[in-house]
Short mmCIF file of C-alpha atoms and ligand atoms in Angstrom, two decimals:
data_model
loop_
_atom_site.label_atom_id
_atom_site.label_comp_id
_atom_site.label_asym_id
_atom_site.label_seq_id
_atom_site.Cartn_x
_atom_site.Cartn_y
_atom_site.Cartn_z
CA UNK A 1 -7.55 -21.68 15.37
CA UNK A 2 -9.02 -18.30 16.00
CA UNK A 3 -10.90 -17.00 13.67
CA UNK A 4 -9.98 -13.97 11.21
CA UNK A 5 -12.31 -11.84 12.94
CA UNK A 6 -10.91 -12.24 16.51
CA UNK A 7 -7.77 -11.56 15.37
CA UNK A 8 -8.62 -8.27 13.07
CA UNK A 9 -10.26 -7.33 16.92
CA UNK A 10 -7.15 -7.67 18.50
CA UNK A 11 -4.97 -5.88 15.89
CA UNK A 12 -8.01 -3.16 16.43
CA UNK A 13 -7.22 -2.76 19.69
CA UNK A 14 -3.79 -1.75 18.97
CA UNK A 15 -4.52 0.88 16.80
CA UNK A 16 -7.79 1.90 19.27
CA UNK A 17 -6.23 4.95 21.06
CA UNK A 18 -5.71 6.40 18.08
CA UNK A 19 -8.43 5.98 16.04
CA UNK A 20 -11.00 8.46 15.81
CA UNK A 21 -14.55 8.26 13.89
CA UNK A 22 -14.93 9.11 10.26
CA UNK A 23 -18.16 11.18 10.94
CA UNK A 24 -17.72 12.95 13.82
CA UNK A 25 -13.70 12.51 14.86
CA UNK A 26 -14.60 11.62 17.96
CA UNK A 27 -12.14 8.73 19.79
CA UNK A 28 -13.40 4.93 18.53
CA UNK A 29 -13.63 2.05 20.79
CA UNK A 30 -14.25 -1.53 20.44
CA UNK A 31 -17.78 -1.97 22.19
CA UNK A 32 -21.09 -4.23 22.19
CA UNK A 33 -19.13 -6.15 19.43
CA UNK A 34 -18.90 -2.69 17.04
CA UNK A 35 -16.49 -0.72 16.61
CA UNK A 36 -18.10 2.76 17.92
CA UNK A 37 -18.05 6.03 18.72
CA UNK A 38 -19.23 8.04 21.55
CA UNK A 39 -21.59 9.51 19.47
CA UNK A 40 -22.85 6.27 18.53
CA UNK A 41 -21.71 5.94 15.16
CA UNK A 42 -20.90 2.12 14.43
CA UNK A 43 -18.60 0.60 11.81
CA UNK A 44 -18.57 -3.35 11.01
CA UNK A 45 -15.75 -5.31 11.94
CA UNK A 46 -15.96 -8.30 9.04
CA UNK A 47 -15.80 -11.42 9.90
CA UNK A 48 -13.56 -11.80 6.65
CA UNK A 49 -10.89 -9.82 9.12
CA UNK A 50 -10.98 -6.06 8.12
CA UNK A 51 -12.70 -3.08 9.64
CA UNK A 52 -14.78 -0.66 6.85
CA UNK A 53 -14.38 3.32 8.05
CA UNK A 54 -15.70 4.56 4.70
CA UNK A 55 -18.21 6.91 5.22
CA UNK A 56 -20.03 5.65 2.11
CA UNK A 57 -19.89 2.94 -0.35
CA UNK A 58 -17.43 4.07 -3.23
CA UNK A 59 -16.94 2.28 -6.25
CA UNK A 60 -13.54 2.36 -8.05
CA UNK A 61 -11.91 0.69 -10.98
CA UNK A 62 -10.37 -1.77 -9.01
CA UNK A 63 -12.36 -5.10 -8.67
CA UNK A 64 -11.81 -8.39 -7.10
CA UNK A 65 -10.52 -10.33 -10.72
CA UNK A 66 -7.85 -7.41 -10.60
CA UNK A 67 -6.75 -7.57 -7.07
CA UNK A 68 -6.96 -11.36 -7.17
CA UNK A 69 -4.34 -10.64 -10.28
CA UNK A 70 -2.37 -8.55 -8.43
CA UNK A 71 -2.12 -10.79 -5.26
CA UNK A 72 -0.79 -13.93 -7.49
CA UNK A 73 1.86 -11.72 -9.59
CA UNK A 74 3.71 -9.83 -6.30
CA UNK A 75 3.25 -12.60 -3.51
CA UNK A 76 3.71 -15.71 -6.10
CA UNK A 77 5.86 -13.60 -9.15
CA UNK A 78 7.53 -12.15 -6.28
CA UNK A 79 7.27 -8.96 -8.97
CA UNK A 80 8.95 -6.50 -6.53
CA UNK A 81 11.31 -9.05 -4.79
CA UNK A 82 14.05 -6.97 -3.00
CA UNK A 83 12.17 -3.72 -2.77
CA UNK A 84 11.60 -4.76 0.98
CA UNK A 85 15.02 -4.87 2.06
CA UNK A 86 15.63 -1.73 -0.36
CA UNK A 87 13.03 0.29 1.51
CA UNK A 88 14.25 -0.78 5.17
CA UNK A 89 18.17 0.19 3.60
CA UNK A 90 16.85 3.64 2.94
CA UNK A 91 15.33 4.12 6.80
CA UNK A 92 18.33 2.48 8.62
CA UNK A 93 20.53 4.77 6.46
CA UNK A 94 18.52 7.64 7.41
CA UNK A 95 18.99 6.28 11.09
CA UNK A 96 15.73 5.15 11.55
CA UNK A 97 15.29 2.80 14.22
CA UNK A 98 13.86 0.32 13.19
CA UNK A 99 13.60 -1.35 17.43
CA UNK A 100 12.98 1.02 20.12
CA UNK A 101 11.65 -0.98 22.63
CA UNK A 102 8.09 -0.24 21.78
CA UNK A 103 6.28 -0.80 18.21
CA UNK A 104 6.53 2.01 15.32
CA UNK A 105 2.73 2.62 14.17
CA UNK A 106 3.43 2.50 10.17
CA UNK A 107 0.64 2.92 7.80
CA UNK A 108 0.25 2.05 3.99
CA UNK A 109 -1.99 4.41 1.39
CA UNK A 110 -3.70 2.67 -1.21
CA UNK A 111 -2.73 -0.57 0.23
CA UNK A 112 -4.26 -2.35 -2.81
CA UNK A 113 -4.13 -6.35 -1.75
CA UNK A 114 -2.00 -5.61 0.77
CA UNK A 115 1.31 -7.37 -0.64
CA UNK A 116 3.97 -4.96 -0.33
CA UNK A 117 2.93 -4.11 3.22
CA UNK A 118 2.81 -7.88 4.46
CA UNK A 119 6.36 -8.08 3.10
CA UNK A 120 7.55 -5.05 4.18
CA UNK A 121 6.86 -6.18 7.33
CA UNK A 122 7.77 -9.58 7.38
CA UNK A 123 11.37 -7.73 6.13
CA UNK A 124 11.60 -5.54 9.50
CA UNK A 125 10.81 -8.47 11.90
CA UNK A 126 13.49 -10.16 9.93
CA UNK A 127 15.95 -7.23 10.06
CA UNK A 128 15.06 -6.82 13.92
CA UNK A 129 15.36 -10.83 14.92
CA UNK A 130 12.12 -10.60 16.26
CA UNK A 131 10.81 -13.98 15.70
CA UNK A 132 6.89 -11.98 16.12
CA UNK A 133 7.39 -8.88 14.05
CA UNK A 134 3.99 -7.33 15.70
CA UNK A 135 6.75 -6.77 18.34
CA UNK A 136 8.70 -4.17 16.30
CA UNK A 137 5.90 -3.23 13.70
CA UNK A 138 1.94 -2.09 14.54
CA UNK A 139 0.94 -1.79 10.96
CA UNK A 140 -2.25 -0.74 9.07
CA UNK A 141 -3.11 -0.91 5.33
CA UNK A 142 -5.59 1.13 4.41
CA UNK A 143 -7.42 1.24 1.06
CA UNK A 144 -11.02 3.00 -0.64
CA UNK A 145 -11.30 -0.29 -2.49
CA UNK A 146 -13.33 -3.13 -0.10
CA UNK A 147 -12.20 -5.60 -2.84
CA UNK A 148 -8.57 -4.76 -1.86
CA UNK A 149 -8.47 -5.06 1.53
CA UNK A 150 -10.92 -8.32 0.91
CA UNK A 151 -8.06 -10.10 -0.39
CA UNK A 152 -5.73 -8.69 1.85
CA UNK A 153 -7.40 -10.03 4.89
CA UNK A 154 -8.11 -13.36 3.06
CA UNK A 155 -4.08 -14.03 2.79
CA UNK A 156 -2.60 -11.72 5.65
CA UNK A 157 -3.14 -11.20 9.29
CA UNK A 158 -0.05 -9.61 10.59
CA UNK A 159 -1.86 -5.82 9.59
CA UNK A 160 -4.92 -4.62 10.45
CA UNK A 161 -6.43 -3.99 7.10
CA UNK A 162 -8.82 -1.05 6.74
CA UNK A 163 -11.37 0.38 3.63
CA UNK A 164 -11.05 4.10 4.38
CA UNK A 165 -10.19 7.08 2.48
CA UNK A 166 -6.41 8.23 2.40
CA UNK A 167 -7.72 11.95 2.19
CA UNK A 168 -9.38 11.55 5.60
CA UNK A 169 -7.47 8.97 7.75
CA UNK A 170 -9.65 7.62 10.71
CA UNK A 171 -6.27 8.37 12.99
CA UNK A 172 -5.85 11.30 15.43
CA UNK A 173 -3.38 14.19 14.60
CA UNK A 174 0.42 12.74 15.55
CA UNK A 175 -0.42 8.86 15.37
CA UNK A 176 2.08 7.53 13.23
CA UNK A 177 5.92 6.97 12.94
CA UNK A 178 6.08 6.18 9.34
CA UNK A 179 4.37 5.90 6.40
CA UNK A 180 4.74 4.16 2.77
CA UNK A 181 2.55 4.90 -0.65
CA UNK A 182 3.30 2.47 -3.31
CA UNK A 183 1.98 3.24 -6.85
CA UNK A 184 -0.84 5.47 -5.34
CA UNK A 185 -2.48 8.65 -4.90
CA UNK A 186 -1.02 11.06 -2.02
CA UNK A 187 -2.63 14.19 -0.14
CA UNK A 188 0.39 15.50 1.74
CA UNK A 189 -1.67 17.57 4.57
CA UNK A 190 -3.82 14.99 5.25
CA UNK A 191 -0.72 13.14 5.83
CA UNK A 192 1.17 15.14 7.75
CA UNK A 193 -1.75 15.84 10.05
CA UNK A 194 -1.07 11.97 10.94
CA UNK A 195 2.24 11.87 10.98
CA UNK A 196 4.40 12.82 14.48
CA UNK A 197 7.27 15.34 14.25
CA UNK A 198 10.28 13.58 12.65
CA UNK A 199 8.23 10.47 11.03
CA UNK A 200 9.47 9.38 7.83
CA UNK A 201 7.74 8.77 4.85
CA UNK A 202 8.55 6.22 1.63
CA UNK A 203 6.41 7.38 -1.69
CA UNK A 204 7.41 4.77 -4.89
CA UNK A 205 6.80 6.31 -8.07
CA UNK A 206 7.00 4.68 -11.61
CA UNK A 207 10.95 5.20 -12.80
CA UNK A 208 11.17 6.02 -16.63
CA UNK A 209 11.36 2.56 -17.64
CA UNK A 210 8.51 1.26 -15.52
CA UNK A 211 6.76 -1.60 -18.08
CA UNK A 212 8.40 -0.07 -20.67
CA UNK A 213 7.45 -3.44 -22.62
CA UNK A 214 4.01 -2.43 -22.35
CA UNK A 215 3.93 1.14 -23.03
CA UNK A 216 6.08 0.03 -26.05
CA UNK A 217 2.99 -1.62 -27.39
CA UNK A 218 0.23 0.65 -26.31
CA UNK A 219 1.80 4.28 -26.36
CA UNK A 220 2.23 5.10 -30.18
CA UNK A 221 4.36 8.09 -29.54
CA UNK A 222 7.81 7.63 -28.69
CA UNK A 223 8.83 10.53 -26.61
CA UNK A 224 5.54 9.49 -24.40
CA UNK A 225 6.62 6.31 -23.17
CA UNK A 226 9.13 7.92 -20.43
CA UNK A 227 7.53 8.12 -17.90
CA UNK A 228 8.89 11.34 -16.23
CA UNK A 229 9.54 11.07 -12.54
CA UNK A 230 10.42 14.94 -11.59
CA UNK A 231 6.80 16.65 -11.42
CA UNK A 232 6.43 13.75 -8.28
CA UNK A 233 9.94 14.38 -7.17
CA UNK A 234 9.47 17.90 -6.64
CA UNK A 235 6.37 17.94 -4.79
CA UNK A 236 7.57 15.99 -2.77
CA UNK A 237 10.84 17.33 -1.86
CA UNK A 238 8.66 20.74 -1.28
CA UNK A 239 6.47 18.54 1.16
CA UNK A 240 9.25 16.73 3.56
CA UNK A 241 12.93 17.51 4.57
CA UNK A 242 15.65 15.11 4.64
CA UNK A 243 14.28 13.80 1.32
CA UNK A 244 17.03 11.15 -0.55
CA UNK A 245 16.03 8.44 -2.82
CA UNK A 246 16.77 5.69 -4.66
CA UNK A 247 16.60 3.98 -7.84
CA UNK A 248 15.30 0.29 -8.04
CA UNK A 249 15.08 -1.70 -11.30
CA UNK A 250 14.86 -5.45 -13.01
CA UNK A 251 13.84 -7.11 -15.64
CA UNK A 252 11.21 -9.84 -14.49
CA UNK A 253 10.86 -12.92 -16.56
CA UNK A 254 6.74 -13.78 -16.68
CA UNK A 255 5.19 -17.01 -17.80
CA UNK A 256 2.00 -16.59 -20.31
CA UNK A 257 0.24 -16.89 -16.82
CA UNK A 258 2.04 -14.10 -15.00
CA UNK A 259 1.89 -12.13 -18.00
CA UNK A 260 -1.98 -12.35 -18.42
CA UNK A 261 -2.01 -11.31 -14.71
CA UNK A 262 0.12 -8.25 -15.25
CA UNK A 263 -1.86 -7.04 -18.10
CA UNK A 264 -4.98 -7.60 -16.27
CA UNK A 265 -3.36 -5.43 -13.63
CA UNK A 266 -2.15 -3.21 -15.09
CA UNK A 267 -4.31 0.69 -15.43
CA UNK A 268 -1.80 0.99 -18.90
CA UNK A 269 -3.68 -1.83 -20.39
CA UNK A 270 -7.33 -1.03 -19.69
CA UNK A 271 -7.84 0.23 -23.08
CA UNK A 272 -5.94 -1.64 -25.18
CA UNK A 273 -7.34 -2.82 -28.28
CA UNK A 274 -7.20 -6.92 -29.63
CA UNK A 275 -3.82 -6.41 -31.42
CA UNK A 276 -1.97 -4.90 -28.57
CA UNK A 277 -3.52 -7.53 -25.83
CA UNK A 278 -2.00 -10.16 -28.14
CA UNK A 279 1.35 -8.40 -28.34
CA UNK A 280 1.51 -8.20 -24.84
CA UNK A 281 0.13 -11.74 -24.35
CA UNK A 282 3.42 -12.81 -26.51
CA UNK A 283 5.88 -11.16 -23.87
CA UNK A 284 8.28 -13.10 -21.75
CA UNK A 285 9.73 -10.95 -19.45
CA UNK A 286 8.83 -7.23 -18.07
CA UNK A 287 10.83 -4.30 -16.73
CA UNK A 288 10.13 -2.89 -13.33
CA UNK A 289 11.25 0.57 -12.64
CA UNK A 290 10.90 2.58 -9.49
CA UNK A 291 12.26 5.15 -8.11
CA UNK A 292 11.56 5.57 -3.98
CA UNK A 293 11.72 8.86 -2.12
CA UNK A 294 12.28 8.97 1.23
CA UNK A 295 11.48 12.06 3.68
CA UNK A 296 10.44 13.34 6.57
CA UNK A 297 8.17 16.14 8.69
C1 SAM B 1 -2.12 1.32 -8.62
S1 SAM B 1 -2.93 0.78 -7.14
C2 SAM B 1 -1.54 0.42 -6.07
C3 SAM B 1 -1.88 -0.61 -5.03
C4 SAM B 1 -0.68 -1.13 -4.20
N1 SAM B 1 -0.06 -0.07 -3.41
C5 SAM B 1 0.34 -1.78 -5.09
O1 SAM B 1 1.38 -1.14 -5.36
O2 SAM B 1 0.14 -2.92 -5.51
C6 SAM B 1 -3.62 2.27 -6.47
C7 SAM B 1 -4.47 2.03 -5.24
O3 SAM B 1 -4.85 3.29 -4.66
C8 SAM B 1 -6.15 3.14 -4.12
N2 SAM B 1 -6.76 4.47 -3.92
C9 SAM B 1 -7.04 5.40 -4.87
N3 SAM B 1 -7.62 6.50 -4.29
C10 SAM B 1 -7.68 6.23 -2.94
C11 SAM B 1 -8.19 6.96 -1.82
N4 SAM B 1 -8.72 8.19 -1.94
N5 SAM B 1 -8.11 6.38 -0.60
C12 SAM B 1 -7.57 5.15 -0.45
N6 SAM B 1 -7.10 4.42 -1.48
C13 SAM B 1 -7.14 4.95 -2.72
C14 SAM B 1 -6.85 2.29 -5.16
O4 SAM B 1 -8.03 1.70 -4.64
C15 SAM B 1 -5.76 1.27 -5.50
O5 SAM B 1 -5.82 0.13 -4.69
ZN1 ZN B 2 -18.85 9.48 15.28
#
């Protein structure tokens, strides 16, 4: 079997042309067994299958116990089953093609653990018959947190998975044919430097139910539970053209399991004192609310 590290090189490769060096933007290559530039800036390709572009270590909230959490709650929970198809409705319907003979470069922003972004895929080769969705999909997950993308390349290889910022993309100007953000921070003009004319764009945003369970136990004041998604909403529709949405929600059923997963997960719950763990703890089900916006340059 080849190893994870061979194949993180090849998935390299297909994202080489248009990569370009955190330090100095110059063009990156795969050379001497680095990944380098031609001012002789290197970058480790792990053997754990992901390539680090991050100029410097950074440290965030997000650890390895939480991503592990996260990995078991949307890939075993299947937490945001049907969001997949949802997203590829909203590009088809938009007349996206979705084959055009050659691969669409498509990036994720705050990847996390990679999840949604293996599925989403998985969901295009599926929509597209191709048996090897690489065929119709060149995809890269890119996320600050090395923990992330750790677990990402421990359970998925059909991405090249990346720890770089998402306010300075490694990728030349006019690299990319779409792009998704799920539950994370956006810079729109680093973006759109990346993105070529007429590539689309899917940014998910918390609907005003989103865990509404949970911010029932930890958000004393009523009228501050909502969360509100129009400051989002209009930035965005400010940002892209073309912009429609649409509106995805369920109530999940959790075991005690699942449910100590999702409030180990879960930002909301970080400072939540003994009483309101246990409340939580008690749940049996949790409502998922999202709204997804769809534009494009
Ligand atoms: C709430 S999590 C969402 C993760 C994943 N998209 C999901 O929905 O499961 C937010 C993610 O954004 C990442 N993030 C925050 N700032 C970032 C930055 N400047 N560059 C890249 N990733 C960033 C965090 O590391 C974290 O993984
Ligand atoms: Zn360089």
């Amino acid at each position: 079997m080849e190893s994870k590290r061979t194949r993180a090189i090849q998935k390299f490769q297909t994202w080489a042309a248009d990569m370009t060096c955190p330090i100095c933007h110059n063009p990156l290559a795969w050379s001497d067994n680095q990944v380098r530039c031609s001012n002789n800036h290197s970058f480790d390709l792990a053997k754990q299958g992901y390539v680090n572009l991050a100029p410097n270590h950074q440290e965030t909230h997000y650890n390895k116990d939480l991503f592990e959490s996260r990995y078991r709650i949307m890939a075993e929970a299947l937490l945001y089953d049907g969001i997949y198809d949802d997203m590829l409705a909203l590009l088809t319907a938009q007349g996206i093609q979705l084959s055009n003979g050659h691969p669409a470069n498509i990036i994720d922003l705050g990847t996390g653990e990679g999840t949604h972004l293996h599925h989403f895929v998985d969901a295009w080769g599926k929509r597209t018959g191709t048996a090897e969705e690489e065929l119709a999909v060149n995809a890269l997950g890119l996320d600050l947190a090395k923990d992330g993308i750790l677990v990402a390349a421990k359970h998925y290889t059909n991405t090249l998975w990346m720890v770089a910022d998402l306010s300075q993309i490694p990728l030349k100007d006019a690299s990319i044919d779409g792009a998704l953000t799920i539950l994370s921070p956006s810079n729109y003009p680093e973006l759109q430097r990346v993105m070529k004319e007429n590539a689309w764009f899917i940014k998910v945003i918390p609907g005003p139910h989103y865990l509404r369970e949970l911010r029932e136990i930890v958000i004393a004041d009523e009228a501050d539970r909502l969360q509100d998604p129009a400051p989002s909403t209009e930035k965005f529709r400010a940002a892209f053209r073309n912009v429609t949405s649409a509106h995805y929600e369920r109530v999940v059923p959790l075991n005690p399991e699942q449910m100590a997963d999702l409030i180990k997960m879960t930002p909301l719950m970080w400072h939540a004192d003994a009483d309101q763990i246990a409340n939580a703890t008690a749940l049996d089900h949790i409502t998922i609310d999202l709204m997804l916006l769809f534009g494009q340059k």
